[in-house]
Tab-separated table of C-alpha atoms in Angstrom:
chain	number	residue	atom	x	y	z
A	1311	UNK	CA	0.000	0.000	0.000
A	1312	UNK	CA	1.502	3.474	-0.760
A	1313	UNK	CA	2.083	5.531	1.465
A	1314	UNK	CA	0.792	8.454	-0.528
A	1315	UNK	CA	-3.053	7.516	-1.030
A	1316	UNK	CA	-4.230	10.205	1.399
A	1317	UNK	CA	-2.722	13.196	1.042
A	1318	UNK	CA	-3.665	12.761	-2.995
A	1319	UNK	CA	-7.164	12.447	-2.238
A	1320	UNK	CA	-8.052	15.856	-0.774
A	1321	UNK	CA	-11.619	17.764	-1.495
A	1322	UNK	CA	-11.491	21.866	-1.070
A	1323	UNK	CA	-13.904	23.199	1.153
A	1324	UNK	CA	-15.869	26.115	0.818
A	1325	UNK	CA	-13.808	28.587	2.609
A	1326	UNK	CA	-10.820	27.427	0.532
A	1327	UNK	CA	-9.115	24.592	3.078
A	1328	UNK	CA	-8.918	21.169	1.683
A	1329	UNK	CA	-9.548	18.185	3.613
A	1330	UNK	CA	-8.281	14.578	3.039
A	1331	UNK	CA	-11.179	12.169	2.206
A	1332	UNK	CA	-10.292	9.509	4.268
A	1333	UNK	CA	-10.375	10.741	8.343
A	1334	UNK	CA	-9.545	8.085	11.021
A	1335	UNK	CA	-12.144	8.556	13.629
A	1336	UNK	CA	-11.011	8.326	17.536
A	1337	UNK	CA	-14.009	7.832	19.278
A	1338	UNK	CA	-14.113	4.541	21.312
A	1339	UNK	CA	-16.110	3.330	24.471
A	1340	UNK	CA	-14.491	1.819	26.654
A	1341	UNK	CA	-11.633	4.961	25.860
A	1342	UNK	CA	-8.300	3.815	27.200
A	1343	UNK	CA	-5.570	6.793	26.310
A	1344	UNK	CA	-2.781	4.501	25.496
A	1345	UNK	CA	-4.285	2.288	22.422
A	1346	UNK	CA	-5.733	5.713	20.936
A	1347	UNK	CA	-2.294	6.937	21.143
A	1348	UNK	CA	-0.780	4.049	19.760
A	1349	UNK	CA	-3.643	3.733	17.341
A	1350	UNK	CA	-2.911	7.336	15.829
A	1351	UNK	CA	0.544	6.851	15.491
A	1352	UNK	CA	-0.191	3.471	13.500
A	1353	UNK	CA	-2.371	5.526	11.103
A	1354	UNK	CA	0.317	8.396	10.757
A	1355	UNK	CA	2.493	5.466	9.608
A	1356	UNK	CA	-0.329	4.393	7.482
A	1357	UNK	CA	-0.719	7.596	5.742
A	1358	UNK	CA	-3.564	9.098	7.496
A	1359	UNK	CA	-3.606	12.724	7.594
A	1360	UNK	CA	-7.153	13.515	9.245
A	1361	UNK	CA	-8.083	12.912	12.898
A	1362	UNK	CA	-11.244	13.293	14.379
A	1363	UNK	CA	-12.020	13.611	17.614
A	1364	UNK	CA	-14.397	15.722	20.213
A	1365	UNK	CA	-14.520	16.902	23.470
A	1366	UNK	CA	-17.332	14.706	24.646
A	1367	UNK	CA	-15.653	11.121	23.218
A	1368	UNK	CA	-12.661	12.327	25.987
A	1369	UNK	CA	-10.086	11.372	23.114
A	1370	UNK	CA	-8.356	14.542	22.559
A	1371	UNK	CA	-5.667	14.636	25.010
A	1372	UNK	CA	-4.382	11.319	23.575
A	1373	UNK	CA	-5.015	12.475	20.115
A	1374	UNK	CA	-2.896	15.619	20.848
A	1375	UNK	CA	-0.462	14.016	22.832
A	1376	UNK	CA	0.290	11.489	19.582
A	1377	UNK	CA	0.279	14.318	16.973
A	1378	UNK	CA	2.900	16.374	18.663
A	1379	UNK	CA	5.201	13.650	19.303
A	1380	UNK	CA	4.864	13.249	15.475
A	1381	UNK	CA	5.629	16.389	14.838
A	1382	UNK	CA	8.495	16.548	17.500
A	1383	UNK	CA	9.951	13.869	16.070
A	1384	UNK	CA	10.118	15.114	12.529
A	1385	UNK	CA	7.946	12.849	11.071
A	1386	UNK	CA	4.809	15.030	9.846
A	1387	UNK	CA	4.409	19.002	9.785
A	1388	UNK	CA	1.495	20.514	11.474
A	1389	UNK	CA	0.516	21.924	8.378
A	1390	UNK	CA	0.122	18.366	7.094
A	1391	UNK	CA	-2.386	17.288	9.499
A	1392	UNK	CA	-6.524	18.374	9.261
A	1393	UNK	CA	-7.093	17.714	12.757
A	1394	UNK	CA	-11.478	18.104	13.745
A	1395	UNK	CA	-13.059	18.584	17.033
A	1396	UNK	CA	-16.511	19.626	18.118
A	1397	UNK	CA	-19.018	21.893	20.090
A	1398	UNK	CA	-20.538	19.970	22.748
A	1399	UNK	CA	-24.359	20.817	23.963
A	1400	UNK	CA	-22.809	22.182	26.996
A	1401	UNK	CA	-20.482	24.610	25.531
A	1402	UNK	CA	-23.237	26.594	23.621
A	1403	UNK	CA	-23.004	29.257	25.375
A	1404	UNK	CA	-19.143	29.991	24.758
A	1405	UNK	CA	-17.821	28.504	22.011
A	1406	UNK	CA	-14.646	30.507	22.042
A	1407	UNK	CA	-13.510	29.211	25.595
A	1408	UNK	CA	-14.854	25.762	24.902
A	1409	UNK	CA	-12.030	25.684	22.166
A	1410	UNK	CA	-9.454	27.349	23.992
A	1411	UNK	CA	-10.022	24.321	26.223
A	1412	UNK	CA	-9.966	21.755	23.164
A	1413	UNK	CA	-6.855	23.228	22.423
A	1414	UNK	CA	-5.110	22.875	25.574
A	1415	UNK	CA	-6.083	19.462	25.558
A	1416	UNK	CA	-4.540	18.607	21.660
A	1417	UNK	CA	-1.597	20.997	22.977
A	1418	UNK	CA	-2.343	23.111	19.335
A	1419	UNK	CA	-2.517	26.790	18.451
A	1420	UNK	CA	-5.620	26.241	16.180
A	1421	UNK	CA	-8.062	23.587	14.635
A	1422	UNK	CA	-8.808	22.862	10.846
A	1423	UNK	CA	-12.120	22.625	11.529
A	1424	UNK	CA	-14.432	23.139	14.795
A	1425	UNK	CA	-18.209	21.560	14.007
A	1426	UNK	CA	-21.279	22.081	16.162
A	1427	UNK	CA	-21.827	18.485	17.369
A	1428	UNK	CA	-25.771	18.393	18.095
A	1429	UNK	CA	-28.442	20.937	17.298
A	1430	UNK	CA	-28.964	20.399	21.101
A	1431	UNK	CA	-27.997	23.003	24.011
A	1432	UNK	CA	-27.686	21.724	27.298
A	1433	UNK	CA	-26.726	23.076	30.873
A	1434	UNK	CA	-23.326	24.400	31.566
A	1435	UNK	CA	-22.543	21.355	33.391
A	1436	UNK	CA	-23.529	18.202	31.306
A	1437	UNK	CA	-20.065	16.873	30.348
A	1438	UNK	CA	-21.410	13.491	29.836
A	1439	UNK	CA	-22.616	11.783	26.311
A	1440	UNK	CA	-26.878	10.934	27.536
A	1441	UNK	CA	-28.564	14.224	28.903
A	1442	UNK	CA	-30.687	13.796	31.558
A	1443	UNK	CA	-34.373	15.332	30.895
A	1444	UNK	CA	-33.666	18.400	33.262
A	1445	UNK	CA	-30.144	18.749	31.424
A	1446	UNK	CA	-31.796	20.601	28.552
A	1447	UNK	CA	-31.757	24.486	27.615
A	1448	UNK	CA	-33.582	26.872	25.100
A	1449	UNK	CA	-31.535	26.611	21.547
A	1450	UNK	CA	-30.632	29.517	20.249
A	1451	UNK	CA	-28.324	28.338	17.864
A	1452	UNK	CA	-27.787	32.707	16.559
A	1453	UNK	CA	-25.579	33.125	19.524
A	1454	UNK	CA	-23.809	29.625	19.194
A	1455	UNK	CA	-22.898	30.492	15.456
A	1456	UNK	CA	-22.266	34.152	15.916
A	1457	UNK	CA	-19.677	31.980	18.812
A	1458	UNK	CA	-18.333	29.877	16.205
A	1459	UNK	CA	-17.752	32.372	13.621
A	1460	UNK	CA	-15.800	34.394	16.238
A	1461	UNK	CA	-13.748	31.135	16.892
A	1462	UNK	CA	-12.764	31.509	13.320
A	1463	UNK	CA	-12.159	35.693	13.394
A	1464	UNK	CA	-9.692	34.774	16.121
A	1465	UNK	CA	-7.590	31.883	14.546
A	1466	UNK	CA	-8.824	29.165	16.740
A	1467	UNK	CA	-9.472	27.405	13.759
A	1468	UNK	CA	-9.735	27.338	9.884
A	1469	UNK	CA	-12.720	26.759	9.265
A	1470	UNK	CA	-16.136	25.986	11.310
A	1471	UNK	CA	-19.094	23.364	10.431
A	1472	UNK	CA	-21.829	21.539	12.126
A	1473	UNK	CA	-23.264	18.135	12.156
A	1474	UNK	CA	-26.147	16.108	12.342
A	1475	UNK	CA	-28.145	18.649	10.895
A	1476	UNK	CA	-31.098	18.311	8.014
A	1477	UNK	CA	-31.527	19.703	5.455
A	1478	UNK	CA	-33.951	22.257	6.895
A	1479	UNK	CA	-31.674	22.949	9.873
A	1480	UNK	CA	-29.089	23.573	6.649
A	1481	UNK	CA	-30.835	26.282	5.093
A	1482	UNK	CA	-32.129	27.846	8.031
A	1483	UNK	CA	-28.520	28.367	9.394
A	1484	UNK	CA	-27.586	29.698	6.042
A	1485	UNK	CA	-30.309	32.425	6.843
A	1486	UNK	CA	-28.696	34.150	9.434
A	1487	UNK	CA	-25.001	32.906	9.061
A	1488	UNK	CA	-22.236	35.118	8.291
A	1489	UNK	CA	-19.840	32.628	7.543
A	1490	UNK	CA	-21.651	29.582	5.874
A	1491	UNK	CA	-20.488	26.064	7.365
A	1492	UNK	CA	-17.820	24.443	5.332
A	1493	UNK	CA	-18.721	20.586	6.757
A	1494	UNK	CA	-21.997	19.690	7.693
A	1495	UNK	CA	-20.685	15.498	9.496
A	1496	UNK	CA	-23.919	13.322	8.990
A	1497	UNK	CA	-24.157	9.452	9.722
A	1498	UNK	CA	-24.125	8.071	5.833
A	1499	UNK	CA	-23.760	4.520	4.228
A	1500	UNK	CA	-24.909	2.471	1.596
A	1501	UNK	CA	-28.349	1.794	4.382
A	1502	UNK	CA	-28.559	5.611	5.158
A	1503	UNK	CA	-27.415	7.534	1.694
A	1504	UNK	CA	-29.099	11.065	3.057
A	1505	UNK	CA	-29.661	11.491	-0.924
A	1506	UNK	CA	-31.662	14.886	0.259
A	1507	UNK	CA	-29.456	16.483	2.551
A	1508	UNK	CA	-26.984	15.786	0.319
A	1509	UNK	CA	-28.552	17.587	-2.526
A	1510	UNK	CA	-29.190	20.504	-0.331
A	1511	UNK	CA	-25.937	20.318	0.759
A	1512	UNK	CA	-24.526	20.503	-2.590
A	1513	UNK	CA	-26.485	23.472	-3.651
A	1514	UNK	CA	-25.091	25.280	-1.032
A	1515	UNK	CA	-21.634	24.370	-1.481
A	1516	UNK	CA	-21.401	22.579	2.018
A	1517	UNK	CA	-19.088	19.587	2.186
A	1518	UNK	CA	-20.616	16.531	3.622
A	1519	UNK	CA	-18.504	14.487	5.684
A	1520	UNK	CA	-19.844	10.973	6.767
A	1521	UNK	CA	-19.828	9.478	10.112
A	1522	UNK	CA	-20.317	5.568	10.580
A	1523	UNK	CA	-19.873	4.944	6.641
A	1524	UNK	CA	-19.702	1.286	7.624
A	1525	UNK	CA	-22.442	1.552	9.915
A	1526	UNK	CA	-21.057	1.619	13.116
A	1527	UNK	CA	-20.046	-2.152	13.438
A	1528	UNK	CA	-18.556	-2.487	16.739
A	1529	UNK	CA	-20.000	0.627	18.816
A	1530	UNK	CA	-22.791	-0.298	21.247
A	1531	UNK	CA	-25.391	1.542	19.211
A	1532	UNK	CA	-23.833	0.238	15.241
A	1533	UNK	CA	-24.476	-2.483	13.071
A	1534	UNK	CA	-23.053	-4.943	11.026
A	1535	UNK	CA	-26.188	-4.743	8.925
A	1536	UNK	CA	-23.932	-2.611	5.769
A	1537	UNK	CA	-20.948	-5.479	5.740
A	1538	UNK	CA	-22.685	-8.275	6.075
A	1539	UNK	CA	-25.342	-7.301	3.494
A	1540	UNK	CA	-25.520	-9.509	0.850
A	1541	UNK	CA	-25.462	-6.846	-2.049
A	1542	UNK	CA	-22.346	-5.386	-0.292
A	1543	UNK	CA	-20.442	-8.580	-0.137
A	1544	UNK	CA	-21.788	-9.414	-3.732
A	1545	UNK	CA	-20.138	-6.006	-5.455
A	1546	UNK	CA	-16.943	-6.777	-3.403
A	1547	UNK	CA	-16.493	-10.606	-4.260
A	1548	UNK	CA	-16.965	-9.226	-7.935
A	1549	UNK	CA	-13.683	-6.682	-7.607
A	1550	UNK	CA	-11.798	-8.922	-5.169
A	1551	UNK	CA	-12.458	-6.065	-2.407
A	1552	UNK	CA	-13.851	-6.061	1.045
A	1553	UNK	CA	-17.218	-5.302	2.079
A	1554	UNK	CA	-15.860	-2.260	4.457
A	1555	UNK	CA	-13.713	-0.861	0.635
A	1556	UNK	CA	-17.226	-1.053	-0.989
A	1557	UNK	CA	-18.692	0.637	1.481
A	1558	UNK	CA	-16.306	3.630	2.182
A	1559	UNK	CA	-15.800	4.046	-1.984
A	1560	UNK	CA	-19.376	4.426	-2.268
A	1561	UNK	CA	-19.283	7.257	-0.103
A	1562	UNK	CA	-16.052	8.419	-1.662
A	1563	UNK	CA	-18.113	8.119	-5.052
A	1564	UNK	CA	-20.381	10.817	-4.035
A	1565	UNK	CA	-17.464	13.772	-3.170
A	1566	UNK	CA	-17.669	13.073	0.634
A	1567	UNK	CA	-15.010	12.788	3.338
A	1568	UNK	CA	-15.292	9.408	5.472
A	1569	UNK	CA	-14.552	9.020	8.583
A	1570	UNK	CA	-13.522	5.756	9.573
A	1571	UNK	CA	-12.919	3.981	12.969
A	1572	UNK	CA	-10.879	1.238	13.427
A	1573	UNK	CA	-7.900	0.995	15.696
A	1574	UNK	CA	-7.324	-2.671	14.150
A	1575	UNK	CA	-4.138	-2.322	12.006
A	1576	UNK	CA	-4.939	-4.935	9.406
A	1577	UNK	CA	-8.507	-2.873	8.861
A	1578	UNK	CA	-7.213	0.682	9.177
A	1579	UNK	CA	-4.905	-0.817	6.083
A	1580	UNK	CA	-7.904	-2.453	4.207
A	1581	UNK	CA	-9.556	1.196	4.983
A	1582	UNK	CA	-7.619	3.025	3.102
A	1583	UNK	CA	-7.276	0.345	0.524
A	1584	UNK	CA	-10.885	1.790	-0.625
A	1585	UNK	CA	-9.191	4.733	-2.797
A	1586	UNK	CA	-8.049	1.682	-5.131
A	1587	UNK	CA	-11.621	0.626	-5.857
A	1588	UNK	CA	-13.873	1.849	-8.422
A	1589	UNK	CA	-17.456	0.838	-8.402
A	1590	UNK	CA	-19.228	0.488	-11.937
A	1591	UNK	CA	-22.191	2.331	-12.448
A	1592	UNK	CA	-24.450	-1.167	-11.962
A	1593	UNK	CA	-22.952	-1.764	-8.391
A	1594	UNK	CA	-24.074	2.111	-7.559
A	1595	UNK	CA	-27.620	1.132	-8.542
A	1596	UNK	CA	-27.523	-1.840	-6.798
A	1597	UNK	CA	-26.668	0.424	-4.143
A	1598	UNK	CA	-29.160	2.839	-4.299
A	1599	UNK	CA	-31.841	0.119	-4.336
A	1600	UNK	CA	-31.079	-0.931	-0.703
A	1601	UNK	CA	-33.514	-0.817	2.173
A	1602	UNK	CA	-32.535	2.323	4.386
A	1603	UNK	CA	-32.125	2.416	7.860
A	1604	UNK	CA	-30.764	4.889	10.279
A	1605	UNK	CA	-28.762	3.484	12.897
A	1606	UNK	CA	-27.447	6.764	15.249
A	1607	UNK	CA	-31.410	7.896	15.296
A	1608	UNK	CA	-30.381	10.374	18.560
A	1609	UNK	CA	-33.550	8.917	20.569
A	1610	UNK	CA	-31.364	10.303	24.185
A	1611	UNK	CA	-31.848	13.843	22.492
A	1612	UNK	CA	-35.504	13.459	22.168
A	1613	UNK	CA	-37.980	14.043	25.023
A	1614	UNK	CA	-41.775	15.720	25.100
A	1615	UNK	CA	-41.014	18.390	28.181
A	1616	UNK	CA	-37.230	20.150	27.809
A	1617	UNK	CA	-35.971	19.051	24.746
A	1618	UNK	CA	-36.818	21.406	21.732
A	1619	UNK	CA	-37.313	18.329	19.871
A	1620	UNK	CA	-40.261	16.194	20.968
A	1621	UNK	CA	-40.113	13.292	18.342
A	1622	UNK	CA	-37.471	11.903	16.337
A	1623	UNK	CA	-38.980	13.597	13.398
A	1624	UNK	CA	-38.293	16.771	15.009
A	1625	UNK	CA	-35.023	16.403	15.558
A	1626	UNK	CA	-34.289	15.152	11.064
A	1627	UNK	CA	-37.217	17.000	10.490
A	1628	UNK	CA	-38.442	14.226	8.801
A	1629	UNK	CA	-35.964	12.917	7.041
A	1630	UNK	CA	-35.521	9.827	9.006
């Protein structure tokens, strides 16, 4: 495997910053610091360029800690990293210190991209990933983005994004934003293809980055429905490819970022192994004739007193 796959496979961004397609995702329950250390300098090795992490997955101390040893060493520039984190519910109110305090913990001088994690505000204190019903504020998601967009003014980061929003939450940010967001980081997969949102998306010139483009096999709340499906392992029998390749080159197919998750050496490998792939145009319809099924539906952000959404529908406005 070359070394070189990522950082050829880049896709500009809206404000002008390009982001490598393939990110390596750092989110893992239980966390232990040591293997995500470890696991980011395997995928440095690898070729990875893009790291994802958040203040509410608690990885980004050991994510930091990995990159800067990296670049201490000599072995990657800080310019050649696109390093993500995100907004959590409980940092609405101040986005500006929130990052100061992401940045501390990476041990950087700025992001390449800060997203809004959850169209969801919740108390000052809730540092933890299930609100309680009495953990939930008003949204006024203005101020958060007026927040953001200062985050960017300052040089705190590059660029600024959200995620998990629909398309309706799209357009109605675009409304009032100054600054547009450059990522908008959705769950998508061959099961869940968010053919709207990414329409919408499009039209507006917002990159769509997907979450879970395997389907979350191996988190408590993922599947294994997307590799094991028998039209998946069909189209990757036919090119001698993996299920997981499939998978992550359909989403490549249509211009988004992945972000994959795998501390497993042989299958961060096989990961980025997708970029070799290239699906015909009958193994995309086969694709797009799949049965669709959400699998992070947010049902812990959903309640019928304090939560401004009161169904699931509310919260993907009906595109779920």
């Amino acid at each position: 495997m070359r070394n070189n796959h990522v950082r050829n496979n880049h896709v500009r961004l809206n404000c002008g910053i390009s982001v490598p397609l393939i990110g390596f995702g750092t989110y893992s329950f239980p966390y232990d610091r040591k293997t995500t250390e470890l696991a980011v300098h395997t995928a440095l090795e690898m070729g990875y360029r893009h790291f994802d992490t958040a203040k509410i997955y608690g990885s980004e101390a050991a994510v930091g800690t990995a990159l800067n040893e990296a670049i201490h060493e000599g072995e990657i520039e800080r310019e050649d990293i696109f390093l993500t984190s995100k907004l959590w519910g409980s940092d609405h109110h101040d986005p500006v210190s929130a990052l100061k305090r992401t940045l501390e913990n990476v041990g950087m001088e700025y992001l390449d991209l800060y997203l809004v994690h959850w169209p969801i505000k919740l108390k000052p204190w809730v540092n933890y990933p299930v609100p309680n019903e009495d953990d939930f504020e008003k949204l006024e998601f203005e101020n958060t983005w007026a927040g953001m967009e200062k985050c960017l003014e300052m040089g705190l980061c590059r660029s600024v994004g959200v995620s998990n929003f629909s398309s309706k939450k799209i357009e109605w940010l675009l409304d009032f934003a100054s600054t547009p967001p450059a990522v908008n980081q959705v769950e998508m997969h061959p099961m869940w293809r968010q053919g709207k949102l990414r329409e919408t998306c499009g039209d507006h010139k917002v990159h769509v980055s997907a979450y879970s483009p395997l389907g979350g096999p191996g988190n408590a709340w993922g599947s294994t429905a997307v590799v094991h499906h028998p039209t998946i392992q069909s189209i990757a029998l036919k090119h001698q490819a993996t299920p997981a390749q499939v998978a992550l080159q359909w989403g490549l197919s249509k211009g988004s970022s992945v972000i994959v998750k795998s501390f497993n050496p042989e299958r961060m490998k096989e990961n980025l192994g997708s970029f070799d792939l290239k699906l015909d145009y009958e193994d995309i319809l086969k694709i797009e004739k799949l049965e669709e099924m959400k699998i992070m539906r947010g049902e812990f952000l959903v309640n019928e007193s304090t939560s401004p959404y009161k169904t699931i529908e509310d919260l993907w406005d009906d595109e779920i």
